[in-house]
Amino acid sequence: MQARFEKTVTQAEVVQFGDISGDLNPAHFDEEFARGTRLKERVVHGMLTASLVSAVLGTRLPGPGCLFVSQATNFKAPVRAGDTVSVQATIVRLDDKRQFAEFETHCSVDETTVLEGSALVWVPSEKEDCS
């Protein structure tokens, strides 16, 4: 089983993420500073991209009520404001006893992989009220 989610990341969201996370690295905000980096232009916070995995897991598969246990992330390429990130999560293992589901995760912009990784989530039983 797998689920997908797409999100176009705006510069306003990059600013909001910086404010929320406290990550005010000028590589995300200052074009002149960013020109001096290896990527040569401003980029979206890697963790903003990684957080999009949560949108798939928390709303689509397995869905509301699940909670992150762990996430492993390998960044492959930068995301820039204005890019549309496609996120895919695929179940690779279920642990019914512990109520865990393990996912392979993948994010891309067009045909370019920007993130590969995995996620482990706790999945509530049908009897548990998560509201």
Tab-separated table of N, CA and C in Angstrom, residues 14-128:
chain	number	residue	atom	x	y	z
A	14	VAL	N	8.507	29.298	3.722
A	14	VAL	CA	9.902	29.185	4.169
A	14	VAL	C	10.138	30.143	5.338
A	15	VAL	N	9.638	31.371	5.217
A	15	VAL	CA	9.761	32.349	6.293
A	15	VAL	C	9.036	31.859	7.544
A	16	GLN	N	7.804	31.351	7.372
A	16	GLN	CA	7.045	30.836	8.518
A	16	GLN	C	7.784	29.680	9.188
A	17	PHE	N	8.336	28.759	8.375
A	17	PHE	CA	9.051	27.618	8.935
A	17	PHE	C	10.277	28.101	9.719
A	18	GLY	N	10.989	29.094	9.180
A	18	GLY	CA	12.127	29.659	9.898
A	18	GLY	C	11.710	30.251	11.227
A	19	ASP	N	10.590	30.984	11.236
A	19	ASP	CA	10.091	31.567	12.481
A	19	ASP	C	9.697	30.492	13.482
A	20	ILE	N	8.992	29.466	13.008
A	20	ILE	CA	8.520	28.398	13.901
A	20	ILE	C	9.684	27.576	14.445
A	21	SER	N	10.608	27.207	13.562
A	21	SER	CA	11.700	26.307	13.958
A	21	SER	C	12.873	27.040	14.606
A	22	GLY	N	12.989	28.336	14.346
A	22	GLY	CA	14.148	29.082	14.832
A	22	GLY	C	15.352	28.964	13.906
A	23	ASP	N	15.210	28.243	12.797
A	23	ASP	CA	16.305	28.079	11.836
A	23	ASP	C	16.289	29.272	10.887
A	24	LEU	N	17.079	30.270	11.200
A	24	LEU	CA	17.143	31.491	10.408
A	24	LEU	C	18.434	31.547	9.594
A	25	ASN	N	18.938	30.400	9.219
A	25	ASN	CA	20.130	30.303	8.377
A	25	ASN	C	19.938	31.177	7.143
A	26	PRO	N	20.868	32.103	6.863
A	26	PRO	CA	20.700	32.981	5.701
A	26	PRO	C	20.692	32.245	4.363
A	27	ALA	N	21.087	30.996	4.320
A	27	ALA	CA	21.011	30.212	3.075
A	27	ALA	C	19.560	30.057	2.613
A	28	HIS	N	18.610	30.279	3.541
A	28	HIS	CA	17.190	30.160	3.211
A	28	HIS	C	16.534	31.515	2.905
A	29	PHE	N	17.207	32.614	3.304
A	29	PHE	CA	16.552	33.922	3.266
A	29	PHE	C	17.294	35.013	2.501
A	30	ASP	N	18.601	34.906	2.413
A	30	ASP	CA	19.425	35.992	1.873
A	30	ASP	C	20.064	35.558	0.557
A	31	GLU	N	19.570	36.119	-0.533
A	31	GLU	CA	20.047	35.727	-1.872
A	31	GLU	C	21.549	35.971	-2.032
A	32	GLU	N	22.039	37.104	-1.549
A	32	GLU	CA	23.473	37.401	-1.678
A	32	GLU	C	24.312	36.380	-0.907
A	33	PHE	N	23.905	36.082	0.313
A	33	PHE	CA	24.620	35.065	1.096
A	33	PHE	C	24.578	33.722	0.376
A	34	ALA	N	23.393	33.356	-0.097
A	34	ALA	CA	23.210	32.049	-0.736
A	34	ALA	C	24.070	31.892	-1.991
A	35	ARG	N	24.300	32.993	-2.729
A	35	ARG	CA	25.167	32.914	-3.916
A	35	ARG	C	26.573	32.437	-3.560
A	36	GLY	N	26.998	32.662	-2.337
A	36	GLY	CA	28.321	32.238	-1.891
A	36	GLY	C	28.374	30.800	-1.386
A	37	THR	N	27.238	30.105	-1.396
A	37	THR	CA	27.206	28.715	-0.940
A	37	THR	C	27.369	27.767	-2.125
A	38	ARG	N	27.535	26.506	-1.861
A	38	ARG	CA	27.719	25.529	-2.949
A	38	ARG	C	26.491	25.397	-3.842
A	39	LEU	N	25.302	25.768	-3.340
A	39	LEU	CA	24.080	25.657	-4.148
A	39	LEU	C	23.780	26.932	-4.934
A	40	LYS	N	24.443	28.022	-4.616
A	40	LYS	CA	24.400	29.275	-5.391
A	40	LYS	C	23.083	30.035	-5.356
A	41	GLU	N	22.085	29.541	-4.644
A	41	GLU	CA	20.827	30.273	-4.495
A	41	GLU	C	20.101	29.784	-3.241
A	42	ARG	N	19.110	30.583	-2.799
A	42	ARG	CA	18.364	30.218	-1.599
A	42	ARG	C	17.667	28.873	-1.779
A	43	VAL	N	17.612	28.107	-0.707
A	43	VAL	CA	16.947	26.802	-0.734
A	43	VAL	C	15.981	26.702	0.443
A	44	VAL	N	15.013	25.824	0.275
A	44	VAL	CA	14.038	25.525	1.323
A	44	VAL	C	14.742	24.712	2.413
A	45	HIS	N	14.351	24.923	3.660
A	45	HIS	CA	14.874	24.115	4.769
A	45	HIS	C	14.665	22.635	4.447
A	46	GLY	N	15.693	21.830	4.626
A	46	GLY	CA	15.548	20.397	4.407
A	46	GLY	C	14.477	19.797	5.299
A	47	MET	N	14.407	20.280	6.529
A	47	MET	CA	13.420	19.719	7.446
A	47	MET	C	11.991	20.127	7.086
A	48	LEU	N	11.810	21.223	6.369
A	48	LEU	CA	10.477	21.551	5.866
A	48	LEU	C	10.065	20.480	4.859
A	49	THR	N	10.983	20.133	3.963
A	49	THR	CA	10.692	19.066	2.999
A	49	THR	C	10.405	17.759	3.730
A	50	ALA	N	11.244	17.413	4.709
A	50	ALA	CA	11.045	16.163	5.458
A	50	ALA	C	9.712	16.160	6.192
A	51	SER	N	9.255	17.326	6.624
A	51	SER	CA	7.990	17.386	7.362
A	51	SER	C	6.791	17.071	6.484
A	52	LEU	N	6.956	17.182	5.173
A	52	LEU	CA	5.841	16.864	4.276
A	52	LEU	C	5.482	15.379	4.322
A	53	VAL	N	6.429	14.545	4.754
A	53	VAL	CA	6.136	13.120	4.938
A	53	VAL	C	5.017	12.965	5.972
A	54	SER	N	5.016	13.837	6.967
A	54	SER	CA	3.985	13.798	8.002
A	54	SER	C	2.593	14.025	7.421
A	55	ALA	N	2.499	14.839	6.366
A	55	ALA	CA	1.196	15.086	5.739
A	55	ALA	C	0.616	13.802	5.158
A	56	VAL	N	1.465	12.985	4.553
A	56	VAL	CA	0.991	11.710	3.993
A	56	VAL	C	0.576	10.777	5.116
A	57	LEU	N	1.465	10.604	6.093
A	57	LEU	CA	1.215	9.617	7.146
A	57	LEU	C	0.058	10.022	8.057
A	58	GLY	N	-0.060	11.300	8.363
A	58	GLY	CA	-1.082	11.744	9.299
A	58	GLY	C	-2.457	11.947	8.697
A	59	THR	N	-2.526	12.037	7.362
A	59	THR	CA	-3.835	12.307	6.753
A	59	THR	C	-4.291	11.248	5.765
A	60	ARG	N	-3.362	10.455	5.250
A	60	ARG	CA	-3.738	9.510	4.186
A	60	ARG	C	-3.465	8.056	4.555
A	61	LEU	N	-2.241	7.733	4.892
A	61	LEU	CA	-1.878	6.341	5.182
A	61	LEU	C	-0.777	6.313	6.223
A	62	PRO	N	-0.998	5.832	7.402
A	62	PRO	CA	-2.205	5.174	7.894
A	62	PRO	C	-3.327	6.135	8.257
A	63	GLY	N	-3.035	7.439	8.441
A	63	GLY	CA	-4.094	8.411	8.633
A	63	GLY	C	-4.195	8.961	10.040
A	64	PRO	N	-5.307	9.661	10.325
A	64	PRO	CA	-5.483	10.338	11.608
A	64	PRO	C	-5.283	9.409	12.802
A	65	GLY	N	-4.585	9.959	13.795
A	65	GLY	CA	-4.334	9.212	15.024
A	65	GLY	C	-2.966	8.579	15.085
A	66	CYS	N	-2.311	8.357	13.943
A	66	CYS	CA	-0.985	7.746	13.986
A	66	CYS	C	0.016	8.770	14.507
A	67	LEU	N	1.084	8.280	15.100
A	67	LEU	CA	2.119	9.154	15.659
A	67	LEU	C	3.498	8.668	15.238
A	68	PHE	N	4.381	9.623	14.891
A	68	PHE	CA	5.758	9.282	14.522
A	68	PHE	C	6.491	8.637	15.686
A	69	VAL	N	7.224	7.594	15.397
A	69	VAL	CA	8.163	6.988	16.344
A	69	VAL	C	9.584	7.393	15.932
A	70	SER	N	9.859	7.301	14.624
A	70	SER	CA	11.170	7.724	14.119
A	70	SER	C	11.076	8.025	12.637
A	71	GLN	N	12.061	8.805	12.175
A	71	GLN	CA	12.155	9.123	10.757
A	71	GLN	C	13.637	9.205	10.398
A	72	ALA	N	14.019	8.530	9.328
A	72	ALA	CA	15.379	8.623	8.783
A	72	ALA	C	15.273	9.343	7.445
A	73	THR	N	16.156	10.289	7.226
A	73	THR	CA	16.062	11.131	6.042
A	73	THR	C	17.418	11.289	5.392
A	74	ASN	N	17.468	11.077	4.090
A	74	ASN	CA	18.670	11.330	3.296
A	74	ASN	C	18.308	12.364	2.243
A	75	PHE	N	18.945	13.538	2.334
A	75	PHE	CA	18.676	14.604	1.380
A	75	PHE	C	19.533	14.378	0.141
A	76	LYS	N	18.898	14.407	-1.025
A	76	LYS	CA	19.572	14.107	-2.289
A	76	LYS	C	19.768	15.328	-3.173
A	77	ALA	N	18.865	16.301	-3.092
A	77	ALA	CA	18.934	17.496	-3.924
A	77	ALA	C	18.130	18.601	-3.235
A	78	PRO	N	18.438	19.858	-3.553
A	78	PRO	CA	17.731	20.959	-2.889
A	78	PRO	C	16.325	21.171	-3.438
A	79	VAL	N	15.501	21.785	-2.597
A	79	VAL	CA	14.178	22.265	-2.984
A	79	VAL	C	14.242	23.780	-2.900
A	80	ARG	N	13.633	24.449	-3.860
A	80	ARG	CA	13.615	25.909	-3.885
A	80	ARG	C	12.172	26.395	-3.765
A	81	ALA	N	12.003	27.589	-3.225
A	81	ALA	CA	10.666	28.170	-3.134
A	81	ALA	C	10.052	28.170	-4.531
A	82	GLY	N	8.800	27.761	-4.601
A	82	GLY	CA	8.098	27.648	-5.877
A	82	GLY	C	8.060	26.239	-6.421
A	83	ASP	N	8.938	25.357	-5.901
A	83	ASP	CA	8.944	23.959	-6.338
A	83	ASP	C	7.723	23.220	-5.787
A	84	THR	N	7.210	22.291	-6.576
A	84	THR	CA	6.159	21.390	-6.120
A	84	THR	C	6.812	20.070	-5.739
A	85	VAL	N	6.669	19.721	-4.473
A	85	VAL	CA	7.265	18.492	-3.936
A	85	VAL	C	6.201	17.400	-3.945
A	86	SER	N	6.521	16.272	-4.563
A	86	SER	CA	5.661	15.092	-4.549
A	86	SER	C	6.204	14.134	-3.502
A	87	VAL	N	5.350	13.735	-2.585
A	87	VAL	CA	5.744	12.873	-1.470
A	87	VAL	C	5.038	11.536	-1.627
A	88	GLN	N	5.783	10.454	-1.425
A	88	GLN	CA	5.197	9.115	-1.488
A	88	GLN	C	5.661	8.328	-0.273
A	89	ALA	N	4.740	7.619	0.351
A	89	ALA	CA	5.044	6.725	1.467
A	89	ALA	C	4.496	5.345	1.121
A	90	THR	N	5.349	4.331	1.244
A	90	THR	CA	4.980	2.959	0.902
A	90	THR	C	5.210	2.071	2.119
A	91	ILE	N	4.204	1.313	2.518
A	91	ILE	CA	4.358	0.394	3.649
A	91	ILE	C	5.341	-0.708	3.275
A	92	VAL	N	6.319	-0.924	4.163
A	92	VAL	CA	7.266	-2.013	3.951
A	92	VAL	C	7.196	-3.080	5.047
A	93	ARG	N	6.581	-2.722	6.203
A	93	ARG	CA	6.493	-3.707	7.283
A	93	ARG	C	5.412	-3.285	8.270
A	94	LEU	N	4.658	-4.288	8.738
A	94	LEU	CA	3.667	-4.065	9.789
A	94	LEU	C	4.035	-4.901	11.002
A	95	ASP	N	3.926	-4.312	12.183
A	95	ASP	CA	4.147	-5.018	13.439
A	95	ASP	C	2.852	-4.899	14.229
A	96	ASP	N	1.959	-5.892	14.043
A	96	ASP	CA	0.645	-5.842	14.674
A	96	ASP	C	0.731	-5.833	16.193
A	97	LYS	N	1.681	-6.562	16.748
A	97	LYS	CA	1.802	-6.666	18.200
A	97	LYS	C	2.077	-5.303	18.833
A	98	ARG	N	2.977	-4.537	18.245
A	98	ARG	CA	3.342	-3.221	18.781
A	98	ARG	C	2.542	-2.086	18.143
A	99	GLN	N	1.722	-2.419	17.150
A	99	GLN	CA	0.914	-1.446	16.409
A	99	GLN	C	1.790	-0.436	15.663
A	100	PHE	N	2.865	-0.934	15.051
A	100	PHE	CA	3.771	-0.095	14.281
A	100	PHE	C	3.627	-0.398	12.801
A	101	ALA	N	3.828	0.630	11.992
A	101	ALA	CA	3.917	0.473	10.544
A	101	ALA	C	5.200	1.181	10.100
A	102	GLU	N	5.984	0.501	9.277
A	102	GLU	CA	7.219	1.076	8.748
A	102	GLU	C	7.009	1.420	7.281
A	103	PHE	N	7.496	2.589	6.885
A	103	PHE	CA	7.309	3.099	5.531
A	103	PHE	C	8.643	3.450	4.892
A	104	GLU	N	8.716	3.236	3.595
A	104	GLU	CA	9.779	3.813	2.775
A	104	GLU	C	9.217	5.152	2.304
A	105	THR	N	10.037	6.211	2.377
A	105	THR	CA	9.556	7.529	1.988
A	105	THR	C	10.405	8.091	0.852
A	106	HIS	N	9.761	8.879	0.011
A	106	HIS	CA	10.430	9.425	-1.168
A	106	HIS	C	9.791	10.765	-1.508
A	107	CYS	N	10.620	11.776	-1.726
A	107	CYS	CA	10.137	13.081	-2.170
A	107	CYS	C	10.866	13.447	-3.446
A	108	SER	N	10.132	14.051	-4.378
A	108	SER	CA	10.750	14.457	-5.633
A	108	SER	C	10.181	15.797	-6.086
A	109	VAL	N	10.970	16.465	-6.901
A	109	VAL	CA	10.544	17.662	-7.618
A	109	VAL	C	10.724	17.322	-9.083
A	110	ASP	N	9.616	17.295	-9.807
A	110	ASP	CA	9.622	16.789	-11.184
A	110	ASP	C	10.201	15.374	-11.157
A	111	GLU	N	11.242	15.106	-11.881
A	111	GLU	CA	11.842	13.762	-11.925
A	111	GLU	C	13.054	13.624	-10.999
A	112	THR	N	13.363	14.672	-10.229
A	112	THR	CA	14.544	14.672	-9.373
A	112	THR	C	14.193	14.239	-7.955
A	113	THR	N	14.858	13.212	-7.461
A	113	THR	CA	14.683	12.794	-6.074
A	113	THR	C	15.359	13.816	-5.169
A	114	VAL	N	14.606	14.363	-4.217
A	114	VAL	CA	15.164	15.326	-3.282
A	114	VAL	C	15.331	14.749	-1.882
A	115	LEU	N	14.622	13.668	-1.583
A	115	LEU	CA	14.705	13.045	-0.263
A	115	LEU	C	14.340	11.571	-0.389
A	116	GLU	N	15.107	10.729	0.280
A	116	GLU	CA	14.777	9.307	0.441
A	116	GLU	C	14.905	8.990	1.916
A	117	GLY	N	14.072	8.079	2.392
A	117	GLY	CA	14.191	7.739	3.796
A	117	GLY	C	13.186	6.698	4.224
A	118	SER	N	12.954	6.701	5.531
A	118	SER	CA	12.006	5.759	6.112
A	118	SER	C	11.331	6.417	7.305
A	119	ALA	N	10.206	5.865	7.691
A	119	ALA	CA	9.465	6.361	8.845
A	119	ALA	C	8.830	5.180	9.561
A	120	LEU	N	8.809	5.266	10.872
A	120	LEU	CA	8.136	4.286	11.705
A	120	LEU	C	7.055	5.035	12.469
A	121	VAL	N	5.819	4.547	12.383
A	121	VAL	CA	4.714	5.209	13.073
A	121	VAL	C	3.943	4.208	13.921
A	122	TRP	N	3.379	4.721	14.993
A	122	TRP	CA	2.463	3.957	15.826
A	122	TRP	C	1.071	4.173	15.250
A	123	VAL	N	0.339	3.088	15.081
A	123	VAL	CA	-1.001	3.149	14.502
A	123	VAL	C	-2.006	2.724	15.567
A	124	PRO	N	-2.970	3.593	15.897
A	124	PRO	CA	-3.949	3.225	16.911
A	124	PRO	C	-4.854	2.094	16.425
A	125	SER	N	-5.321	1.302	17.355
A	125	SER	CA	-6.274	0.258	16.987
A	125	SER	C	-7.618	0.916	16.735
A	126	GLU	N	-8.505	0.193	16.079
A	126	GLU	CA	-9.830	0.734	15.795
A	126	GLU	C	-10.602	1.052	17.068
A	127	LYS	N	-10.233	0.400	18.175
A	127	LYS	CA	-10.938	0.597	19.449
A	127	LYS	C	-10.516	1.894	20.139
A	128	GLU	N	-9.308	2.411	19.806
A	128	GLU	CA	-8.793	3.595	20.493
A	128	GLU	C	-9.368	4.859	19.879
